[in-house]
Amino acid sequence: MKISEITVPNHIPFELLLTADPNPLLVRQYLQQGRCYAAYDHTDLVGVYVLNRNSPQVNEIINIAVQPDYQNQGIGRKLINHAIVESEIQGCREVEIGTGNSSIGQLALYQKCGFRIKAVIKDFFTNNYPEEIIENGIVCRDMIRLSRSL
Ligand SMILES: CC(C)(COP(=O)(O)OP(=O)(O)OC[C@H]1O[C@@H](n2cnc3c(N)ncnc32)[C@H](O)[C@@H]1OP(=O)(O)O)[C@@H](O)C(=O)NCCC(=O)NCCS
């Protein structure tokens, strides 16, 4: 599997990014600020993430997503490790990631990748998304912010 930056804007897999964040306005905003990386199985695009510089030494992984048929095969973990190495190369000291309080699998994955909970943005999802989000039988209200030191 190869992971590389997407430099041609119309090669960006917008629909796949929307599986990580259903708000298209926010996804477009993140794409304007950040760099988009994709994982390929031969020529098939199987995963994607956006890496954004939040402050001089802090990157954030935004909108990480793996094609449903390819999930639970370690690709998400490989994308996160790629973001960590890329951030080290860029001279960062920390990588952040945010997810919903209801995203149990994502919270497990990020902690398995060495991220620790840093903050909670209360009511982030109820304030920024018009439709109620329910996952694992839990209403998604708050954003859990996690970070990993490099
Ligand atoms: C989140 C996502 C990117 C993960 O990608 P993936 O390729 O399926 O992830 P991986 O296979 O690398 O790893 C999944 C890990 O999480 C663990 N996991 C998942 N659900 C879990 C749960 N409920 N409890 C404990 N561990 C869980 C798996 O056991 C696995 O850990 P392991 O590597 O130790 O076996 C993928 O599920 C996805 O695209 N989801 C839809 C978009 C999304 O929600 N994006 C994130 C927005 S914050």
mmCIF file with all atom_site columns, N, CA, C and O in Angstrom, residues 28-62:
data_model
loop_
_atom_site.group_PDB
_atom_site.id
_atom_site.type_symbol
_atom_site.label_atom_id
_atom_site.label_alt_id
_atom_site.label_comp_id
_atom_site.label_asym_id
_atom_site.label_entity_id
_atom_site.label_seq_id
_atom_site.pdbx_PDB_ins_code
_atom_site.Cartn_x
_atom_site.Cartn_y
_atom_site.Cartn_z
_atom_site.occupancy
_atom_site.B_iso_or_equiv
_atom_site.pdbx_formal_charge
_atom_site.auth_seq_id
_atom_site.auth_comp_id
_atom_site.auth_asym_id
_atom_site.auth_atom_id
_atom_site.pdbx_PDB_model_num
ATOM 1   N N  . ARG A 1 28 ? -14.919 21.430 2.946  1.00 0.00 ? 28 ARG A N  1
ATOM 2   C CA . ARG A 1 28 ? -14.294 22.317 1.941  1.00 0.00 ? 28 ARG A CA 1
ATOM 3   C C  . ARG A 1 28 ? -13.335 23.301 2.606  1.00 0.00 ? 28 ARG A C  1
ATOM 4   O O  . ARG A 1 28 ? -12.268 23.601 2.085  1.00 0.00 ? 28 ARG A O  1
ATOM 5   N N  . GLN A 1 29 ? -13.742 23.791 3.774  1.00 0.00 ? 29 GLN A N  1
ATOM 6   C CA . GLN A 1 29 ? -12.890 24.738 4.509  1.00 0.00 ? 29 GLN A CA 1
ATOM 7   C C  . GLN A 1 29 ? -11.568 24.065 4.923  1.00 0.00 ? 29 GLN A C  1
ATOM 8   O O  . GLN A 1 29 ? -10.490 24.631 4.738  1.00 0.00 ? 29 GLN A O  1
ATOM 9   N N  . TYR A 1 30 ? -11.662 22.812 5.420  1.00 0.00 ? 30 TYR A N  1
ATOM 10  C CA . TYR A 1 30 ? -10.451 22.100 5.828  1.00 0.00 ? 30 TYR A CA 1
ATOM 11  C C  . TYR A 1 30 ? -9.542  21.860 4.614  1.00 0.00 ? 30 TYR A C  1
ATOM 12  O O  . TYR A 1 30 ? -8.317  21.949 4.720  1.00 0.00 ? 30 TYR A O  1
ATOM 13  N N  . LEU A 1 31 ? -10.157 21.557 3.461  1.00 0.00 ? 31 LEU A N  1
ATOM 14  C CA . LEU A 1 31 ? -9.349  21.265 2.262  1.00 0.00 ? 31 LEU A CA 1
ATOM 15  C C  . LEU A 1 31 ? -8.602  22.503 1.776  1.00 0.00 ? 31 LEU A C  1
ATOM 16  O O  . LEU A 1 31 ? -7.522  22.396 1.199  1.00 0.00 ? 31 LEU A O  1
ATOM 17  N N  . GLN A 1 32 ? -9.191  23.691 2.013  1.00 0.00 ? 32 GLN A N  1
ATOM 18  C CA . GLN A 1 32 ? -8.505  24.920 1.595  1.00 0.00 ? 32 GLN A CA 1
ATOM 19  C C  . GLN A 1 32 ? -7.271  25.171 2.444  1.00 0.00 ? 32 GLN A C  1
ATOM 20  O O  . GLN A 1 32 ? -6.273  25.701 1.976  1.00 0.00 ? 32 GLN A O  1
ATOM 21  N N  . GLN A 1 33 ? -7.355  24.753 3.740  1.00 0.00 ? 33 GLN A N  1
ATOM 22  C CA . GLN A 1 33 ? -6.248  25.044 4.666  1.00 0.00 ? 33 GLN A CA 1
ATOM 23  C C  . GLN A 1 33 ? -5.191  23.954 4.673  1.00 0.00 ? 33 GLN A C  1
ATOM 24  O O  . GLN A 1 33 ? -4.016  24.225 4.866  1.00 0.00 ? 33 GLN A O  1
ATOM 25  N N  . GLY A 1 34 ? -5.636  22.682 4.518  1.00 0.00 ? 34 GLY A N  1
ATOM 26  C CA . GLY A 1 34 ? -4.727  21.563 4.798  1.00 0.00 ? 34 GLY A CA 1
ATOM 27  C C  . GLY A 1 34 ? -4.216  20.861 3.562  1.00 0.00 ? 34 GLY A C  1
ATOM 28  O O  . GLY A 1 34 ? -4.527  21.220 2.427  1.00 0.00 ? 34 GLY A O  1
ATOM 29  N N  . ARG A 1 35 ? -3.387  19.825 3.817  1.00 0.00 ? 35 ARG A N  1
ATOM 30  C CA . ARG A 1 35 ? -2.865  18.984 2.741  1.00 0.00 ? 35 ARG A CA 1
ATOM 31  C C  . ARG A 1 35 ? -3.581  17.638 2.818  1.00 0.00 ? 35 ARG A C  1
ATOM 32  O O  . ARG A 1 35 ? -3.770  17.099 3.910  1.00 0.00 ? 35 ARG A O  1
ATOM 33  N N  . CYS A 1 36 ? -3.943  17.097 1.651  1.00 0.00 ? 36 CYS A N  1
ATOM 34  C CA . CYS A 1 36 ? -4.733  15.874 1.605  1.00 0.00 ? 36 CYS A CA 1
ATOM 35  C C  . CYS A 1 36 ? -3.845  14.705 1.164  1.00 0.00 ? 36 CYS A C  1
ATOM 36  O O  . CYS A 1 36 ? -3.123  14.816 0.160  1.00 0.00 ? 36 CYS A O  1
ATOM 37  N N  . TYR A 1 37 ? -3.890  13.609 1.914  1.00 0.00 ? 37 TYR A N  1
ATOM 38  C CA . TYR A 1 37 ? -3.085  12.418 1.611  1.00 0.00 ? 37 TYR A CA 1
ATOM 39  C C  . TYR A 1 37 ? -4.024  11.238 1.381  1.00 0.00 ? 37 TYR A C  1
ATOM 40  O O  . TYR A 1 37 ? -5.064  11.127 2.037  1.00 0.00 ? 37 TYR A O  1
ATOM 41  N N  . ALA A 1 38 ? -3.619  10.335 0.469  1.00 0.00 ? 38 ALA A N  1
ATOM 42  C CA . ALA A 1 38 ? -4.462  9.175  0.180  1.00 0.00 ? 38 ALA A CA 1
ATOM 43  C C  . ALA A 1 38 ? -3.648  7.902  0.203  1.00 0.00 ? 38 ALA A C  1
ATOM 44  O O  . ALA A 1 38 ? -2.455  7.887  -0.134 1.00 0.00 ? 38 ALA A O  1
ATOM 45  N N  . ALA A 1 39 ? -4.318  6.806  0.603  1.00 0.00 ? 39 ALA A N  1
ATOM 46  C CA . ALA A 1 39 ? -3.707  5.463  0.569  1.00 0.00 ? 39 ALA A CA 1
ATOM 47  C C  . ALA A 1 39 ? -4.268  4.736  -0.648 1.00 0.00 ? 39 ALA A C  1
ATOM 48  O O  . ALA A 1 39 ? -5.476  4.803  -0.919 1.00 0.00 ? 39 ALA A O  1
ATOM 49  N N  . TYR A 1 40 ? -3.376  4.048  -1.369 1.00 0.00 ? 40 TYR A N  1
ATOM 50  C CA . TYR A 1 40 ? -3.782  3.326  -2.575 1.00 0.00 ? 40 TYR A CA 1
ATOM 51  C C  . TYR A 1 40 ? -3.445  1.840  -2.449 1.00 0.00 ? 40 TYR A C  1
ATOM 52  O O  . TYR A 1 40 ? -2.355  1.478  -2.006 1.00 0.00 ? 40 TYR A O  1
ATOM 53  N N  . ASP A 1 41 ? -4.427  1.009  -2.851 1.00 0.00 ? 41 ASP A N  1
ATOM 54  C CA . ASP A 1 41 ? -4.178  -0.419 -3.030 1.00 0.00 ? 41 ASP A CA 1
ATOM 55  C C  . ASP A 1 41 ? -4.051  -0.591 -4.547 1.00 0.00 ? 41 ASP A C  1
ATOM 56  O O  . ASP A 1 41 ? -5.062  -0.532 -5.250 1.00 0.00 ? 41 ASP A O  1
ATOM 57  N N  . HIS A 1 42 ? -2.848  -0.760 -5.020 1.00 0.00 ? 42 HIS A N  1
ATOM 58  C CA . HIS A 1 42 ? -2.570  -0.668 -6.460 1.00 0.00 ? 42 HIS A CA 1
ATOM 59  C C  . HIS A 1 42 ? -3.064  0.694  -6.948 1.00 0.00 ? 42 HIS A C  1
ATOM 60  O O  . HIS A 1 42 ? -2.585  1.693  -6.438 1.00 0.00 ? 42 HIS A O  1
ATOM 61  N N  . THR A 1 43 ? -4.066  0.744  -7.831 1.00 0.00 ? 43 THR A N  1
ATOM 62  C CA . THR A 1 43 ? -4.516  2.067  -8.279 1.00 0.00 ? 43 THR A CA 1
ATOM 63  C C  . THR A 1 43 ? -5.795  2.520  -7.570 1.00 0.00 ? 43 THR A C  1
ATOM 64  O O  . THR A 1 43 ? -6.273  3.626  -7.810 1.00 0.00 ? 43 THR A O  1
ATOM 65  N N  . ASP A 1 44 ? -6.360  1.652  -6.698 1.00 0.00 ? 44 ASP A N  1
ATOM 66  C CA . ASP A 1 44 ? -7.611  2.024  -6.011 1.00 0.00 ? 44 ASP A CA 1
ATOM 67  C C  . ASP A 1 44 ? -7.319  2.902  -4.800 1.00 0.00 ? 44 ASP A C  1
ATOM 68  O O  . ASP A 1 44 ? -6.500  2.536  -3.942 1.00 0.00 ? 44 ASP A O  1
ATOM 69  N N  . LEU A 1 45 ? -8.046  4.013  -4.728 1.00 0.00 ? 45 LEU A N  1
ATOM 70  C CA . LEU A 1 45 ? -7.911  4.876  -3.557 1.00 0.00 ? 45 LEU A CA 1
ATOM 71  C C  . LEU A 1 45 ? -8.741  4.256  -2.420 1.00 0.00 ? 45 LEU A C  1
ATOM 72  O O  . LEU A 1 45 ? -9.947  4.069  -2.569 1.00 0.00 ? 45 LEU A O  1
ATOM 73  N N  . VAL A 1 46 ? -8.093  3.898  -1.315 1.00 0.00 ? 46 VAL A N  1
ATOM 74  C CA . VAL A 1 46 ? -8.795  3.166  -0.251 1.00 0.00 ? 46 VAL A CA 1
ATOM 75  C C  . VAL A 1 46 ? -8.927  3.950  1.055  1.00 0.00 ? 46 VAL A C  1
ATOM 76  O O  . VAL A 1 46 ? -9.715  3.578  1.922  1.00 0.00 ? 46 VAL A O  1
ATOM 77  N N  . GLY A 1 47 ? -8.154  5.028  1.192  1.00 0.00 ? 47 GLY A N  1
ATOM 78  C CA . GLY A 1 47 ? -8.235  5.811  2.424  1.00 0.00 ? 47 GLY A CA 1
ATOM 79  C C  . GLY A 1 47 ? -7.732  7.212  2.184  1.00 0.00 ? 47 GLY A C  1
ATOM 80  O O  . GLY A 1 47 ? -7.015  7.470  1.203  1.00 0.00 ? 47 GLY A O  1
ATOM 81  N N  . VAL A 1 48 ? -8.097  8.115  3.100  1.00 0.00 ? 48 VAL A N  1
ATOM 82  C CA . VAL A 1 48 ? -7.735  9.519  2.908  1.00 0.00 ? 48 VAL A CA 1
ATOM 83  C C  . VAL A 1 48 ? -7.663  10.214 4.264  1.00 0.00 ? 48 VAL A C  1
ATOM 84  O O  . VAL A 1 48 ? -8.296  9.776  5.227  1.00 0.00 ? 48 VAL A O  1
ATOM 85  N N  . TYR A 1 49 ? -6.848  11.260 4.352  1.00 0.00 ? 49 TYR A N  1
ATOM 86  C CA . TYR A 1 49 ? -6.931  12.162 5.506  1.00 0.00 ? 49 TYR A CA 1
ATOM 87  C C  . TYR A 1 49 ? -6.410  13.531 5.103  1.00 0.00 ? 49 TYR A C  1
ATOM 88  O O  . TYR A 1 49 ? -5.704  13.662 4.100  1.00 0.00 ? 49 TYR A O  1
ATOM 89  N N  . VAL A 1 50 ? -6.798  14.535 5.897  1.00 0.00 ? 50 VAL A N  1
ATOM 90  C CA . VAL A 1 50 ? -6.308  15.894 5.680  1.00 0.00 ? 50 VAL A CA 1
ATOM 91  C C  . VAL A 1 50 ? -5.441  16.261 6.883  1.00 0.00 ? 50 VAL A C  1
ATOM 92  O O  . VAL A 1 50 ? -5.804  15.960 8.027  1.00 0.00 ? 50 VAL A O  1
ATOM 93  N N  . LEU A 1 51 ? -4.287  16.846 6.596  1.00 0.00 ? 51 LEU A N  1
ATOM 94  C CA . LEU A 1 51 ? -3.361  17.265 7.663  1.00 0.00 ? 51 LEU A CA 1
ATOM 95  C C  . LEU A 1 51 ? -3.288  18.792 7.635  1.00 0.00 ? 51 LEU A C  1
ATOM 96  O O  . LEU A 1 51 ? -2.960  19.380 6.598  1.00 0.00 ? 51 LEU A O  1
ATOM 97  N N  . ASN A 1 52 ? -3.606  19.386 8.760  1.00 0.00 ? 52 ASN A N  1
ATOM 98  C CA . ASN A 1 52 ? -3.681  20.850 8.818  1.00 0.00 ? 52 ASN A CA 1
ATOM 99  C C  . ASN A 1 52 ? -2.749  21.387 9.904  1.00 0.00 ? 52 ASN A C  1
ATOM 100 O O  . ASN A 1 52 ? -2.699  20.832 11.001 1.00 0.00 ? 52 ASN A O  1
ATOM 101 N N  . ARG A 1 53 ? -2.026  22.461 9.607  1.00 0.00 ? 53 ARG A N  1
ATOM 102 C CA . ARG A 1 53 ? -1.163  23.095 10.620 1.00 0.00 ? 53 ARG A CA 1
ATOM 103 C C  . ARG A 1 53 ? -2.037  24.032 11.464 1.00 0.00 ? 53 ARG A C  1
ATOM 104 O O  . ARG A 1 53 ? -2.536  25.037 10.971 1.00 0.00 ? 53 ARG A O  1
ATOM 105 N N  . ASN A 1 54 ? -2.233  23.669 12.737 1.00 0.00 ? 54 ASN A N  1
ATOM 106 C CA . ASN A 1 54 ? -3.070  24.497 13.615 1.00 0.00 ? 54 ASN A CA 1
ATOM 107 C C  . ASN A 1 54 ? -2.302  25.652 14.223 1.00 0.00 ? 54 ASN A C  1
ATOM 108 O O  . ASN A 1 54 ? -2.850  26.720 14.452 1.00 0.00 ? 54 ASN A O  1
ATOM 109 N N  . SER A 1 55 ? -1.034  25.406 14.551 1.00 0.00 ? 55 SER A N  1
ATOM 110 C CA . SER A 1 55 ? -0.166  26.446 15.107 1.00 0.00 ? 55 SER A CA 1
ATOM 111 C C  . SER A 1 55 ? 1.260   26.035 14.736 1.00 0.00 ? 55 SER A C  1
ATOM 112 O O  . SER A 1 55 ? 1.460   24.931 14.213 1.00 0.00 ? 55 SER A O  1
ATOM 113 N N  . PRO A 1 56 ? 2.276   26.899 14.966 1.00 0.00 ? 56 PRO A N  1
ATOM 114 C CA . PRO A 1 56 ? 3.598   26.629 14.381 1.00 0.00 ? 56 PRO A CA 1
ATOM 115 C C  . PRO A 1 56 ? 4.130   25.209 14.561 1.00 0.00 ? 56 PRO A C  1
ATOM 116 O O  . PRO A 1 56 ? 4.758   24.677 13.660 1.00 0.00 ? 56 PRO A O  1
ATOM 117 N N  . GLN A 1 57 ? 3.866   24.536 15.675 1.00 0.00 ? 57 GLN A N  1
ATOM 118 C CA . GLN A 1 57 ? 4.426   23.196 15.856 1.00 0.00 ? 57 GLN A CA 1
ATOM 119 C C  . GLN A 1 57 ? 3.356   22.124 16.098 1.00 0.00 ? 57 GLN A C  1
ATOM 120 O O  . GLN A 1 57 ? 3.653   21.056 16.619 1.00 0.00 ? 57 GLN A O  1
ATOM 121 N N  . VAL A 1 58 ? 2.138   22.446 15.707 1.00 0.00 ? 58 VAL A N  1
ATOM 122 C CA . VAL A 1 58 ? 1.045   21.494 15.956 1.00 0.00 ? 58 VAL A CA 1
ATOM 123 C C  . VAL A 1 58 ? 0.252   21.234 14.670 1.00 0.00 ? 58 VAL A C  1
ATOM 124 O O  . VAL A 1 58 ? -0.288  22.157 14.066 1.00 0.00 ? 58 VAL A O  1
ATOM 125 N N  . ASN A 1 59 ? 0.223   19.961 14.270 1.00 0.00 ? 59 ASN A N  1
ATOM 126 C CA . ASN A 1 59 ? -0.616  19.541 13.146 1.00 0.00 ? 59 ASN A CA 1
ATOM 127 C C  . ASN A 1 59 ? -1.876  18.875 13.671 1.00 0.00 ? 59 ASN A C  1
ATOM 128 O O  . ASN A 1 59 ? -1.875  18.312 14.769 1.00 0.00 ? 59 ASN A O  1
ATOM 129 N N  . GLU A 1 60 ? -2.939  18.920 12.845 1.00 0.00 ? 60 GLU A N  1
ATOM 130 C CA . GLU A 1 60 ? -4.160  18.192 13.193 1.00 0.00 ? 60 GLU A CA 1
ATOM 131 C C  . GLU A 1 60 ? -4.537  17.249 12.052 1.00 0.00 ? 60 GLU A C  1
ATOM 132 O O  . GLU A 1 60 ? -4.502  17.641 10.881 1.00 0.00 ? 60 GLU A O  1
ATOM 133 N N  . ILE A 1 61 ? -4.861  16.007 12.413 1.00 0.00 ? 61 ILE A N  1
ATOM 134 C CA . ILE A 1 61 ? -5.410  15.054 11.442 1.00 0.00 ? 61 ILE A CA 1
ATOM 135 C C  . ILE A 1 61 ? -6.916  15.331 11.384 1.00 0.00 ? 61 ILE A C  1
ATOM 136 O O  . ILE A 1 61 ? -7.606  15.262 12.397 1.00 0.00 ? 61 ILE A O  1
ATOM 137 N N  . ILE A 1 62 ? -7.393  15.638 10.162 1.00 0.00 ? 62 ILE A N  1
ATOM 138 C CA . ILE A 1 62 ? -8.813  15.959 10.011 1.00 0.00 ? 62 ILE A CA 1
ATOM 139 C C  . ILE A 1 62 ? -9.415  14.987 8.999  1.00 0.00 ? 62 ILE A C  1
ATOM 140 O O  . ILE A 1 62 ? -8.766  14.611 8.021  1.00 0.00 ? 62 ILE A O  1
#
